[in-house]
CSV table of C-alpha atoms in Angstrom, one decimal:
chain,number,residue,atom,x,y,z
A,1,UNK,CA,-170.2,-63.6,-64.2
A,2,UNK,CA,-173.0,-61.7,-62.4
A,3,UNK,CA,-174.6,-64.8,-61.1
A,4,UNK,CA,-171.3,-66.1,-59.8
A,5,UNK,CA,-170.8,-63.0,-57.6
A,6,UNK,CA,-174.2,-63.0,-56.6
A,7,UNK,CA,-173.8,-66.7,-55.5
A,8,UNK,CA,-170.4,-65.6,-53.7
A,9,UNK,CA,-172.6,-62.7,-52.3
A,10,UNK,CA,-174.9,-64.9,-50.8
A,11,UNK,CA,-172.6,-67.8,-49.8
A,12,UNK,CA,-171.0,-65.3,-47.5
A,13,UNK,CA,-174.3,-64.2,-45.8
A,14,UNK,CA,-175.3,-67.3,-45.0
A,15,UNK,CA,-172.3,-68.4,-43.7
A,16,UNK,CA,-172.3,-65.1,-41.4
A,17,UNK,CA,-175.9,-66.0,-40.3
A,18,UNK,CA,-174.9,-69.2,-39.6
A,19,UNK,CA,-172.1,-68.4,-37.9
A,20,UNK,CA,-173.7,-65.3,-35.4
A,21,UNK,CA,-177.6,-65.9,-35.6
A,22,UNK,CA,-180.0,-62.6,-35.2
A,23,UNK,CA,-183.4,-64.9,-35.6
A,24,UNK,CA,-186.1,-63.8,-33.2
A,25,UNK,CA,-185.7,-63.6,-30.0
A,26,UNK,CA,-182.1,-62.7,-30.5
A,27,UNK,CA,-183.1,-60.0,-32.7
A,28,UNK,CA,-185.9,-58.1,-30.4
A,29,UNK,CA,-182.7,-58.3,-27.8
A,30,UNK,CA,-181.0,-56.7,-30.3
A,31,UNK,CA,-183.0,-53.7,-31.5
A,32,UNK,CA,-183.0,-53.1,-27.8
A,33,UNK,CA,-179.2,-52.6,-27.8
A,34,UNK,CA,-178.6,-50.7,-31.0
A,35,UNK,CA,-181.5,-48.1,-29.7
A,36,UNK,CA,-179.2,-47.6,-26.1
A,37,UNK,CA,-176.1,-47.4,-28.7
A,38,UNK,CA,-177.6,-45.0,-31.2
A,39,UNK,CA,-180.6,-43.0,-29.7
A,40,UNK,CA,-179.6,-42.8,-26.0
A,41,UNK,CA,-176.8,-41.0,-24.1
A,42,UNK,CA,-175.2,-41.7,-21.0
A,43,UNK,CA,-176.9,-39.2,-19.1
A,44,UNK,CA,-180.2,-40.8,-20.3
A,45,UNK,CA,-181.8,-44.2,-19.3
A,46,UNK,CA,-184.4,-46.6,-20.4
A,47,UNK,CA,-186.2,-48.0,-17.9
A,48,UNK,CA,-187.9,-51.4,-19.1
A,49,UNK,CA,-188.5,-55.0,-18.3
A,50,UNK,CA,-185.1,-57.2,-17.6
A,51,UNK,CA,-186.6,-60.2,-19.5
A,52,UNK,CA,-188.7,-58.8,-22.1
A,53,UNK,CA,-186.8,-55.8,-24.2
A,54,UNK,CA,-189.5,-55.5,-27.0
A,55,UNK,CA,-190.9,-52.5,-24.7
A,56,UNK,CA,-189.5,-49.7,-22.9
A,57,UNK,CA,-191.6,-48.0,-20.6
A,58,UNK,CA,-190.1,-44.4,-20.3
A,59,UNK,CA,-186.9,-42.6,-21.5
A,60,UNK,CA,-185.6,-40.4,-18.9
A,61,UNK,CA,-182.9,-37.9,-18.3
A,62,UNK,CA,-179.7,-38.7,-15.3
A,63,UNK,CA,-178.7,-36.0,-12.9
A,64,UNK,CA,-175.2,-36.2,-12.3
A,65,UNK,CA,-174.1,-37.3,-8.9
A,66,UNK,CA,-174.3,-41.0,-8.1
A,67,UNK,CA,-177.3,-39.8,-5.2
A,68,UNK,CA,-179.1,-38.1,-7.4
A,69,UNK,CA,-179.5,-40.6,-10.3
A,70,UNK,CA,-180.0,-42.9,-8.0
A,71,UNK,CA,-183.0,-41.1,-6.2
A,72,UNK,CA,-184.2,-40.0,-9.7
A,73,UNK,CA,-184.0,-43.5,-11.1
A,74,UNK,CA,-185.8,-44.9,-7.6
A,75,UNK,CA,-188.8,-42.7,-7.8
A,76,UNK,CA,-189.6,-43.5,-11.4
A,77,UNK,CA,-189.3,-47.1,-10.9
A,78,UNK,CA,-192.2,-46.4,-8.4
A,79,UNK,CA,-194.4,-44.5,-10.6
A,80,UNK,CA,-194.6,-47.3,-12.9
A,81,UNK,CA,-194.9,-50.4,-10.4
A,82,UNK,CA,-197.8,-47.5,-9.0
A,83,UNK,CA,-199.6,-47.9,-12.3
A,84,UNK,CA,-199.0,-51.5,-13.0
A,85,UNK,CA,-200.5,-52.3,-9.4
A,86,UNK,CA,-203.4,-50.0,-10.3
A,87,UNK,CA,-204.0,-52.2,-14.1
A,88,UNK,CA,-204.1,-55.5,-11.9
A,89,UNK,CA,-206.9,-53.4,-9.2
A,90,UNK,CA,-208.7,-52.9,-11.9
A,91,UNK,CA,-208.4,-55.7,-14.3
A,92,UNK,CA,-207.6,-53.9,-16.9
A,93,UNK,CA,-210.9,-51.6,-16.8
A,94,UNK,CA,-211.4,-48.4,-16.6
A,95,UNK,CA,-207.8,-47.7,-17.1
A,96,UNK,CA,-206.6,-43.6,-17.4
A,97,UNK,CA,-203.9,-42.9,-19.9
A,98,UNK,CA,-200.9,-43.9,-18.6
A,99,UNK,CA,-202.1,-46.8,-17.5
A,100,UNK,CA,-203.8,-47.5,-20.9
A,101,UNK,CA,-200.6,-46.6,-22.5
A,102,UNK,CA,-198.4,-48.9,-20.5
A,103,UNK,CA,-200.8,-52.2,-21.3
A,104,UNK,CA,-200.6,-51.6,-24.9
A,105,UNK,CA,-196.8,-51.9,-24.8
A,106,UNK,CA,-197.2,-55.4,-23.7
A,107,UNK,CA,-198.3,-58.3,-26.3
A,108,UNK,CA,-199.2,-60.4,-23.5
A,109,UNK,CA,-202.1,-59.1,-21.6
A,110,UNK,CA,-202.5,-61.3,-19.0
A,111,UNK,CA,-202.6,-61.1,-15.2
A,112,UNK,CA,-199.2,-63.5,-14.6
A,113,UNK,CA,-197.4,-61.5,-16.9
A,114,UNK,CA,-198.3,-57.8,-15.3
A,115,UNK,CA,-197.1,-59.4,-11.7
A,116,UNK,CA,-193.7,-60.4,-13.8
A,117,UNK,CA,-193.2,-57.2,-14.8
A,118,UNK,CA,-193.9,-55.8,-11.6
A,119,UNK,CA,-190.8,-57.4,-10.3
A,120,UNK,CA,-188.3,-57.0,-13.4
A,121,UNK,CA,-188.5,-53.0,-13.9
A,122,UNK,CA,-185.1,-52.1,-14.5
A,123,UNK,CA,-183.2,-49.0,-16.1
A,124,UNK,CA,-180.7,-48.8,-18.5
A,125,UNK,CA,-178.6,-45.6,-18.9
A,126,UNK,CA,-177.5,-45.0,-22.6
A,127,UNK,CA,-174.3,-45.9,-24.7
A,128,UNK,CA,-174.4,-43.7,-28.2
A,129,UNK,CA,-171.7,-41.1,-27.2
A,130,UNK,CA,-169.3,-43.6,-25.6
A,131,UNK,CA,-170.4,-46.2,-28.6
A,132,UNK,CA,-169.7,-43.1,-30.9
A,133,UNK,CA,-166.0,-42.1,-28.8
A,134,UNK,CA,-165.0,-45.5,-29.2
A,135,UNK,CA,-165.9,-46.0,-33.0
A,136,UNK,CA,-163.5,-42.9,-33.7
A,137,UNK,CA,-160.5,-44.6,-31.1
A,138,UNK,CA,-161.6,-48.3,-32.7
A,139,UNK,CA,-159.9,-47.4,-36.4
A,140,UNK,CA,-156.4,-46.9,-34.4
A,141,UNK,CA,-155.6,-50.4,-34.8
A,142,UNK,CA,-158.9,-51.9,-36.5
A,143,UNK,CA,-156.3,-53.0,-39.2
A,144,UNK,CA,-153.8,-54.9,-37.4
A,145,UNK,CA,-156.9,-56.2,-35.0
A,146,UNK,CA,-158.3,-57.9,-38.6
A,147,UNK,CA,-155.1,-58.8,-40.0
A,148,UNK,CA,-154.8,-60.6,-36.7
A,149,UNK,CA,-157.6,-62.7,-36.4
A,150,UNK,CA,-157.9,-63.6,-40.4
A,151,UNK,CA,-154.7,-65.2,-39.4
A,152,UNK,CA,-156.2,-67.3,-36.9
A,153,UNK,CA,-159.2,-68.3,-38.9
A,154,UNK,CA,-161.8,-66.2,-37.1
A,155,UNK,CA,-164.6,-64.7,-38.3
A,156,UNK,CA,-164.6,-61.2,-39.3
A,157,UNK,CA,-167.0,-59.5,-37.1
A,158,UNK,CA,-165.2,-60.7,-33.6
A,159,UNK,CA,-163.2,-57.3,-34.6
A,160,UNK,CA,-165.6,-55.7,-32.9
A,161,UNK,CA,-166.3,-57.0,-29.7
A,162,UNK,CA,-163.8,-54.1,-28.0
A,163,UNK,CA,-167.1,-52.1,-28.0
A,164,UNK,CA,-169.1,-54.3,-25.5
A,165,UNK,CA,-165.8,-54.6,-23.1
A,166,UNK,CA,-164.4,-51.2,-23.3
A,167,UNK,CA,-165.8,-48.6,-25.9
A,168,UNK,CA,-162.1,-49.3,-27.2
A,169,UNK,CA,-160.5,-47.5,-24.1
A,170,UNK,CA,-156.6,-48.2,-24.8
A,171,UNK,CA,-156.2,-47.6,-20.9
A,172,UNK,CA,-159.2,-49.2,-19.6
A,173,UNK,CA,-159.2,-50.2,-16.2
A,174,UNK,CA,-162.7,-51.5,-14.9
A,175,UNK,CA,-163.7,-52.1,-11.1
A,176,UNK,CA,-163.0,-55.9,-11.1
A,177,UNK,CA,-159.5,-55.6,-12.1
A,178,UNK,CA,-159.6,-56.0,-16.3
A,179,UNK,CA,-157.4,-53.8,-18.4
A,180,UNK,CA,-156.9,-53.1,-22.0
A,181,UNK,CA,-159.4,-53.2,-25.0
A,182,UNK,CA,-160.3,-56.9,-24.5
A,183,UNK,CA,-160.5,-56.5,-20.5
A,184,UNK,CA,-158.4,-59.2,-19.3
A,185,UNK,CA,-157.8,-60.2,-15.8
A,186,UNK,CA,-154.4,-60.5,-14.2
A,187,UNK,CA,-155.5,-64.5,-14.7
A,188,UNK,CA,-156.3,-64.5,-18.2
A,189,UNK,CA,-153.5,-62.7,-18.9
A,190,UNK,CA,-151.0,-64.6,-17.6
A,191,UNK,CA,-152.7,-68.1,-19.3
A,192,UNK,CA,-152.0,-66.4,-22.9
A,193,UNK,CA,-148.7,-65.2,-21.7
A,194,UNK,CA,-149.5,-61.1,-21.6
A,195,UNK,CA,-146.7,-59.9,-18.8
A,196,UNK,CA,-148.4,-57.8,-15.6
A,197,UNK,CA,-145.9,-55.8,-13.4
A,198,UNK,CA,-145.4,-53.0,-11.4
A,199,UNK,CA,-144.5,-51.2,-14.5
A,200,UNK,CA,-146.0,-52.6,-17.8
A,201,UNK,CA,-149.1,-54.2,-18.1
A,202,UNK,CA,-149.5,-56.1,-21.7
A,203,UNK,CA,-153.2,-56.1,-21.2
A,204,UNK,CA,-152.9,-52.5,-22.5
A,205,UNK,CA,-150.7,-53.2,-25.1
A,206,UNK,CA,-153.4,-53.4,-27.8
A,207,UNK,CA,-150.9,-55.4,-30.4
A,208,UNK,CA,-150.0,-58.1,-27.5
A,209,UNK,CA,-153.4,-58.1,-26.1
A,210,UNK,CA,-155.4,-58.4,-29.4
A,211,UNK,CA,-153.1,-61.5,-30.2
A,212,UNK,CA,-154.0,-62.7,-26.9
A,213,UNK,CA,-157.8,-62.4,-27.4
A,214,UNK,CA,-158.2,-63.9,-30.7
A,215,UNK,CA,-156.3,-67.3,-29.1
A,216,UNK,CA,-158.3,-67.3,-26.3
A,217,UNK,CA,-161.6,-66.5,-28.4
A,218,UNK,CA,-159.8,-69.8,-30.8
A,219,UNK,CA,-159.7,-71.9,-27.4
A,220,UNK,CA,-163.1,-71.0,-26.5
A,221,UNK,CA,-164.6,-72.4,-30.0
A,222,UNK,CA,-162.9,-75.4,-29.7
A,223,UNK,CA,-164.2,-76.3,-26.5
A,224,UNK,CA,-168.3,-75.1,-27.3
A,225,UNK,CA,-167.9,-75.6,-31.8
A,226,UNK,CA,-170.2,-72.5,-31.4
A,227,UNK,CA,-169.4,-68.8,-32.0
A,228,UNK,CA,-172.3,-67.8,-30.1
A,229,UNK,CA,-171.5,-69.6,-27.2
A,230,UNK,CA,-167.5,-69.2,-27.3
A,231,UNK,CA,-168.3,-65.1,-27.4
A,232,UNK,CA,-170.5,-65.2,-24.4
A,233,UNK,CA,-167.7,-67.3,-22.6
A,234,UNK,CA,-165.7,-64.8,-23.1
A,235,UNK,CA,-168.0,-62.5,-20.4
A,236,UNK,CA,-169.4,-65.7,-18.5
A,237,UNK,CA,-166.8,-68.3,-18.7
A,238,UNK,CA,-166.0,-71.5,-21.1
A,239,UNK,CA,-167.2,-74.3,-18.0
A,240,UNK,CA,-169.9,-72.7,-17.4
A,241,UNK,CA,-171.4,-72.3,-21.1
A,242,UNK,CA,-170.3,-76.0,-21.4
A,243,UNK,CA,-172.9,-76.7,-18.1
A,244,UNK,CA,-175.3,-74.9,-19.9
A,245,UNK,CA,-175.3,-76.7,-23.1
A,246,UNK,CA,-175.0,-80.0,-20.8
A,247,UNK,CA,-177.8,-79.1,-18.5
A,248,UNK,CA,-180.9,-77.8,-21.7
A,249,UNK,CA,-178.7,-80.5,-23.8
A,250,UNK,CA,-178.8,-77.7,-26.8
A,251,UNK,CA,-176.2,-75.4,-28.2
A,252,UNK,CA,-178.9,-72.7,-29.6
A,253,UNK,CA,-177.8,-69.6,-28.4
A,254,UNK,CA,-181.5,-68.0,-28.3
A,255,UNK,CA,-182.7,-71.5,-26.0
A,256,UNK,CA,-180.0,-70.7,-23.5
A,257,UNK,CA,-180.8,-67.5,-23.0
A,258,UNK,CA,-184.6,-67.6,-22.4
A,259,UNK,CA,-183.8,-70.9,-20.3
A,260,UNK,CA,-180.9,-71.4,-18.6
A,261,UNK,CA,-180.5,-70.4,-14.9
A,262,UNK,CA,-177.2,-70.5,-13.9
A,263,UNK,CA,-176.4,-68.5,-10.7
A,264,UNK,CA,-174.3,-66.3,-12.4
A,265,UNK,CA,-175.8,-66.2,-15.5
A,266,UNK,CA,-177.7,-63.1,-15.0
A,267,UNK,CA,-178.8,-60.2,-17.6
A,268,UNK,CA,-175.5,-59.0,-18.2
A,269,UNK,CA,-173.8,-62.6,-19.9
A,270,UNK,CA,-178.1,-63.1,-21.3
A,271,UNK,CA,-177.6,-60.2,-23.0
A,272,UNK,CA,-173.9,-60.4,-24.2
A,273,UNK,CA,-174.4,-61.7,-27.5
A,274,UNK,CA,-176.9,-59.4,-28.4
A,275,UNK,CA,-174.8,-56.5,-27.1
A,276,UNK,CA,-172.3,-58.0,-29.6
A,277,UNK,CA,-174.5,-58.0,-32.8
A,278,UNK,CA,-175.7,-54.4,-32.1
A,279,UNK,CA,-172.2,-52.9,-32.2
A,280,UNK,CA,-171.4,-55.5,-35.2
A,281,UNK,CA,-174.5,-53.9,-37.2
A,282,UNK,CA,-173.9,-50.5,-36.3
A,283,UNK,CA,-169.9,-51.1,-36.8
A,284,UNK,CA,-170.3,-52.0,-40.3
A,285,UNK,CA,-172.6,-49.0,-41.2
A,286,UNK,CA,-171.7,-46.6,-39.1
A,287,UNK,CA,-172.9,-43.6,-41.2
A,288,UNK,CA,-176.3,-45.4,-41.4
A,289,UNK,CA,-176.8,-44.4,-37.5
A,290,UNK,CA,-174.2,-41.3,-37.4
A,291,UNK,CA,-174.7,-39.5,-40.7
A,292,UNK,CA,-171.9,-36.9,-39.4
A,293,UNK,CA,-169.4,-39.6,-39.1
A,294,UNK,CA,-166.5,-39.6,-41.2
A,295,UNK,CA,-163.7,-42.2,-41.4
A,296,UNK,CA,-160.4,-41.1,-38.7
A,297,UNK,CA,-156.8,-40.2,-40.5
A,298,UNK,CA,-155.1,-43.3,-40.7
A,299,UNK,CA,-152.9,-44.0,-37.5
A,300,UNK,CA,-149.9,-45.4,-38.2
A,301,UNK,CA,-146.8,-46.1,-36.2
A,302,UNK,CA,-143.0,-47.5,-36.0
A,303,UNK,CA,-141.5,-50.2,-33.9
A,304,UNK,CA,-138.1,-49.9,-31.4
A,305,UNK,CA,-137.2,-53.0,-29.6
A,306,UNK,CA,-135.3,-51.6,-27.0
A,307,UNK,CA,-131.4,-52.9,-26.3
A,308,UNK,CA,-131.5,-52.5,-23.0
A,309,UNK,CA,-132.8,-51.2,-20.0
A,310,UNK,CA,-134.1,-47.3,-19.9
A,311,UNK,CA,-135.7,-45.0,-17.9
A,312,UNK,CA,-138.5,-42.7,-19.9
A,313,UNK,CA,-136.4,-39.5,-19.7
A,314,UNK,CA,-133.3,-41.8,-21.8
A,315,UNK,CA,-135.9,-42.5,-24.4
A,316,UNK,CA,-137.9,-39.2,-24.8
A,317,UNK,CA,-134.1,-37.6,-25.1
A,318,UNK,CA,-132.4,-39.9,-27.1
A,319,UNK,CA,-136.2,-40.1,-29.6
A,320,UNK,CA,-136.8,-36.3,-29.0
A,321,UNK,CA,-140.3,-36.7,-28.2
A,322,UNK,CA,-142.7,-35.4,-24.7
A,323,UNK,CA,-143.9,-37.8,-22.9
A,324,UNK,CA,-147.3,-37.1,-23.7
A,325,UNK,CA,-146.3,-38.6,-27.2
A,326,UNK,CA,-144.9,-41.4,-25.7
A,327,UNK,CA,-147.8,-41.9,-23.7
A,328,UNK,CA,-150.1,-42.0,-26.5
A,329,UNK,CA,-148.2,-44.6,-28.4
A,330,UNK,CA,-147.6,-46.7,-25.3
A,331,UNK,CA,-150.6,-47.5,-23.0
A,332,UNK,CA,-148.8,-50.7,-21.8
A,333,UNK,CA,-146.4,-48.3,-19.5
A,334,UNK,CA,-147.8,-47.5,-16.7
A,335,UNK,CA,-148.2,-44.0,-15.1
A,336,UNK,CA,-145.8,-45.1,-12.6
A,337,UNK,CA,-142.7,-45.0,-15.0
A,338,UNK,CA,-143.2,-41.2,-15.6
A,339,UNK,CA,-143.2,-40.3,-12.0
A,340,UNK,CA,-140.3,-42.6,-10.7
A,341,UNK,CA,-136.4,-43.7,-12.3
A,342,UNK,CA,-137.8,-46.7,-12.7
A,343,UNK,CA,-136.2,-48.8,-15.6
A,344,UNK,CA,-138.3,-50.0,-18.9
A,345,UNK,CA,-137.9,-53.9,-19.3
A,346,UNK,CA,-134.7,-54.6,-22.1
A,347,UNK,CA,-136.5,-55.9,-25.3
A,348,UNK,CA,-139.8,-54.1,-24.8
A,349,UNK,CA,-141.2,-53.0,-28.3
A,350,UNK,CA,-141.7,-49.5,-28.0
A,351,UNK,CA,-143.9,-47.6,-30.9
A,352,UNK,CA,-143.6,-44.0,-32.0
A,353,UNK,CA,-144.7,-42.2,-34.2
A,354,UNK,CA,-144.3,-43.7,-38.2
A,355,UNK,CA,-141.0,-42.6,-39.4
A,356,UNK,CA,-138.8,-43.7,-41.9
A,357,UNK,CA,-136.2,-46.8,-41.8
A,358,UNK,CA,-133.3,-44.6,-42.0
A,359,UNK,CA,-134.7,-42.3,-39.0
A,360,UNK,CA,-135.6,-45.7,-37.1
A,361,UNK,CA,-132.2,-47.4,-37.6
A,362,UNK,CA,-130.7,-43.9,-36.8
A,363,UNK,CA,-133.0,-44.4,-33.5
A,364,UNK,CA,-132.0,-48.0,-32.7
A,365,UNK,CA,-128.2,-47.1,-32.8
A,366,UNK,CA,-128.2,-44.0,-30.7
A,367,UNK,CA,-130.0,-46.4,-28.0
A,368,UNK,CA,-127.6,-49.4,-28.8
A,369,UNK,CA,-125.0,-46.7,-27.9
A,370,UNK,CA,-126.3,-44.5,-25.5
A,371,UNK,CA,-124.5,-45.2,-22.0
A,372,UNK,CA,-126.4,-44.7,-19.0
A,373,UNK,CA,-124.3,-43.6,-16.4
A,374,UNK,CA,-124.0,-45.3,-13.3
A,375,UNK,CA,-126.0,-43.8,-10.2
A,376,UNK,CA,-123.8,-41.6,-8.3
A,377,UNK,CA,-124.7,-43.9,-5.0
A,378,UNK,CA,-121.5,-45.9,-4.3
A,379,UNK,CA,-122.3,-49.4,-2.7
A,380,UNK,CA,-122.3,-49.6,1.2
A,381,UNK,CA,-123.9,-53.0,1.9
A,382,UNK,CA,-125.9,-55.8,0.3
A,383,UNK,CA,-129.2,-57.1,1.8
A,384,UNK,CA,-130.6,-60.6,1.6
A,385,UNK,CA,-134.0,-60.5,2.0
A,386,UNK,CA,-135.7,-62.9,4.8
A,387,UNK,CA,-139.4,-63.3,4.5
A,388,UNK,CA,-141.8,-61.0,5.5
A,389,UNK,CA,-139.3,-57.9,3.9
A,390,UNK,CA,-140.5,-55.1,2.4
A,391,UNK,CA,-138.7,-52.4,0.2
A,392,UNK,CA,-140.5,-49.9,3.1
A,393,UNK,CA,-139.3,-51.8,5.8
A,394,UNK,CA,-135.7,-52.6,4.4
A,395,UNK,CA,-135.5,-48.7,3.8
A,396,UNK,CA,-136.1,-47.8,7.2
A,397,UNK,CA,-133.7,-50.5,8.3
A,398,UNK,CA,-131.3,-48.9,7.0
A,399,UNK,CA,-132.7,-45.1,6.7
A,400,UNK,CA,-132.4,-45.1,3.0
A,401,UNK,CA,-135.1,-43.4,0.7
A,402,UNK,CA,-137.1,-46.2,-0.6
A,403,UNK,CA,-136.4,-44.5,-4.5
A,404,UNK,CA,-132.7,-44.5,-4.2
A,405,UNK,CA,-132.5,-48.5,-3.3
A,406,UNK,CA,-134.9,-49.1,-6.2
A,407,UNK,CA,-132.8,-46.8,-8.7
A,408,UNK,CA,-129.8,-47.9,-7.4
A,409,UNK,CA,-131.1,-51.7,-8.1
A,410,UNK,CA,-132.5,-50.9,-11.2
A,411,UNK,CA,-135.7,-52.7,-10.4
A,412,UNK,CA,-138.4,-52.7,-13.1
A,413,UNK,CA,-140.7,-54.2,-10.8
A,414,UNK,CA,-140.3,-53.2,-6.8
A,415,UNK,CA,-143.1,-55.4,-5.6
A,416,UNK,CA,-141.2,-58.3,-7.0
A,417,UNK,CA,-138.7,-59.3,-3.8
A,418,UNK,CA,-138.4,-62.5,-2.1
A,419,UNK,CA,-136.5,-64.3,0.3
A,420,UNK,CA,-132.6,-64.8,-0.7
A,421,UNK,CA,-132.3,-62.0,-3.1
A,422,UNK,CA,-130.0,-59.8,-3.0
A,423,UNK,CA,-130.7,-56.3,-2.7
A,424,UNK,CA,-128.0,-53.2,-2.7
A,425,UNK,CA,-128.0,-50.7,-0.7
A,426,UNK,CA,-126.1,-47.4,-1.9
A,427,UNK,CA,-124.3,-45.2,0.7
A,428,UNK,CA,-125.7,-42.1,2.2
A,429,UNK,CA,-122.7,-39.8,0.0
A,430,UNK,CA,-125.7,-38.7,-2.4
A,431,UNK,CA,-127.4,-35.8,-3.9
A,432,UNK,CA,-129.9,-37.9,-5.9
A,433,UNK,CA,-133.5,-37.4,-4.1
A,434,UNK,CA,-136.3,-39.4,-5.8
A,435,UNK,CA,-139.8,-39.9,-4.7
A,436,UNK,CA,-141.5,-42.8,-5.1
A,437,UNK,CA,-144.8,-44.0,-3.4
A,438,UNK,CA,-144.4,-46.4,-0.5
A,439,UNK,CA,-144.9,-49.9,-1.3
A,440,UNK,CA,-145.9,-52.0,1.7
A,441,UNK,CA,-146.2,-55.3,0.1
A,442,UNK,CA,-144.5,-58.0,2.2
A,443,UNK,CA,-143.3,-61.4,0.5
């Protein structure tokens, strides 16, 4: 019995080494990572060299301000291209302490690879509290996220790739325009069918989204048969892993790394994978690296598919529950839904807090039969909208606040006119005031 579990044991470790490699040169790449996810905080940086991360040269601390860490970060990088200009004067003789220091980093002692290393000096500012934020928020849904992707036949440790895109941020919205957990553009999103408007956004939705993201993950393994290379597709792209395998002719993740040159294919998708693994390693033992660390309550929650349309303040009377709450359980709303009578889409799922199935039948049928009463607006005239219309400009055509046509519409998505519809526009007999930011888009 013993030697079958031990040969179940093992059948399973090879299979996950075969399936998400950490053979040398992936792994110096990632000891580098796990030591800027579990020894160095985001107002610290590494500085080291961009092509070789077996060294670092200095650990050092970040002002805040963006000029100051910037200055700070400048005039270290010169210190060290200052001694590393000095080693190559000398030839390596006579060297003082730093200098002597610096060379025995380096396994590679040579002239050519000093002048390399002159140009690749780069800093890296430190991970472990956001890692460590985002292992606490990751058990919110780590059970669903796994439930989810043993159903579509992927490998376990995929669960944790949330920590490379977003530290698990529920609302995440980076520069380039991703959102949610798995970071999907508006693109993306709309390939695996996750709906973006004015006032949900399904990227956030982390049930939605994580469904999306293990297909697309799926797609990307069919097209490369290589878990390495379908992960960093995920960052760099499925064609453009598939020109890499084309143009070095192999599908070794470790080969493309050190030797493919894609214009695009610069140190962030190089060191994607390895990013990966660290947060995989440290993932599965945390306590190993945070020996305070102690497993989250377990988050659990209910499900309301809504009957119709509402607007928040229906649903936070009708549940008796703040916003806040609702908030919390609902990232896919956007903020704009909360400061506007803007109406939730009929058949969203909405989650609250776990409750019992008489409490969420009792919920369902007080929404089933809660009437919303019609806005107190009576209907003046009807607008068909010609292109180049606005919401702004319609409302000044007809000196109308630009909230009441939108309440009076019941739009769930204002930006979303175009030419022939029709739009109402109440009369000015009204007490209702709403403010509601200007939207300028034209059709």
């Amino acid at each position: 019995m013993r030697l079958i579990l031990f040969f179940i044991f093992f059948l399973n470790i090879t299979q996950a080494s075969e399936n998400f490699p950490t053979h040398e040169p992936l792994r110096t790449r990632i000891n580098f990572w796990k030591r800027i996810y579990t020894e160095v905080n985001s107002n610290e940086g590494l500085i080291h060299d961009a092509d070789d991360l077996s060294f670092y040269y200095t650990k050092i601390s970040l002002p805040n301000g963006r000029r100051a860490r910037i200055s700070k970060i400048k005039t270290e990088k010169r210190k060290i291209i200052s001694h590393l200009k000095s080693i190559l004067k000398k030839k390596f003789k006579n060297l003082n302490d730093e200098e002597m220091r610096i060379v025995s980093l380096v396994e590679d002692k040579t002239e050519t690879k000093l002048k390399s290393m002159i140009r690749n000096i780069r800093l890296q500012a430190g991970l472990k509290d956001r890692y460590y934020k985002g292992l606490v928020r990751s058990y919110k849904y780590m059970d669903f996220i796994k439930a989810t992707f043993k159903k579509y036949g992927l490998p376990n440790e995929l669960v944790y790739l949330p920590h490379v895109e977003s530290s698990f941020n529920y609302e995440a919205y980076s520069k380039v325009g991703a959102a949610g957990i798995w970071q999907f553009m508006r693109a993306t999103a709309k390939r695996f069918g996750l709906k973006v408007s004015y006032i949900i956004d399904e990227r956030r939705d982390p049930l939605k989204a994580t469904d999306a993201a293990a297909r697309l993950l799926q797609a990307n393994y069919r097209k490369l048969q290589s878990w390495p290379l379908a992960l960093t597709a995920y960052n760099h792209g499925a064609r453009s892993m598939e020109r890499a395998v084309a143009k070095l002719g192999t599908k070794d993740i470790a080969k493309i790394i050190e030797g493919y040159e894609g214009r695009r294919f610069g140190f962030a998708s190089k060191n994607f994978y390895a990013t990966f693994m660290a947060t995989v390693e440290i993932s599965e033992s945390p306590e190993k690296y945070f020996p305070s660390f102690h497993m989250p309550e377990k988050f659990e929650y209910s499900t309301i598919k809504l009957p119709k349309s509402f607007q928040i303040k229906h649903l936070t009377k009708t549940l008796e529950m703040p916003q806040s709450l609702l908030r919390q359980y609902n990232p896919a709303i956007r903020h704009i839904a909360y400061r506007s009578p803007l109406f939730l889409p009929k058949g969203l799922e909405l989650q609250i807090p776990k409750t019992t199935p008489n409490q969420l039948r009792d919920f369902s049928q007080k929404l089933a039969q809660l009437e919303i009463p019609k806005s107190e607006m009576e209907l003046d005239k009807v607008h068909i909208v010609s292109r180049g219309d606005s919401l702004y400009t319609i409302s000044r055509l007809y000196k109308m606040d630009i909230g009441k046509i939108i309440q009076f519409n019941q739009m769930t998505d204002p930006r979303r006119i175009y030419p022939g519809m029709k739009i109402k526009i109440p009369g000015e007999e009204t007490q209702v005031v709403i403010a509601v930011p200007e939207i300028k888009k034209k059709v």
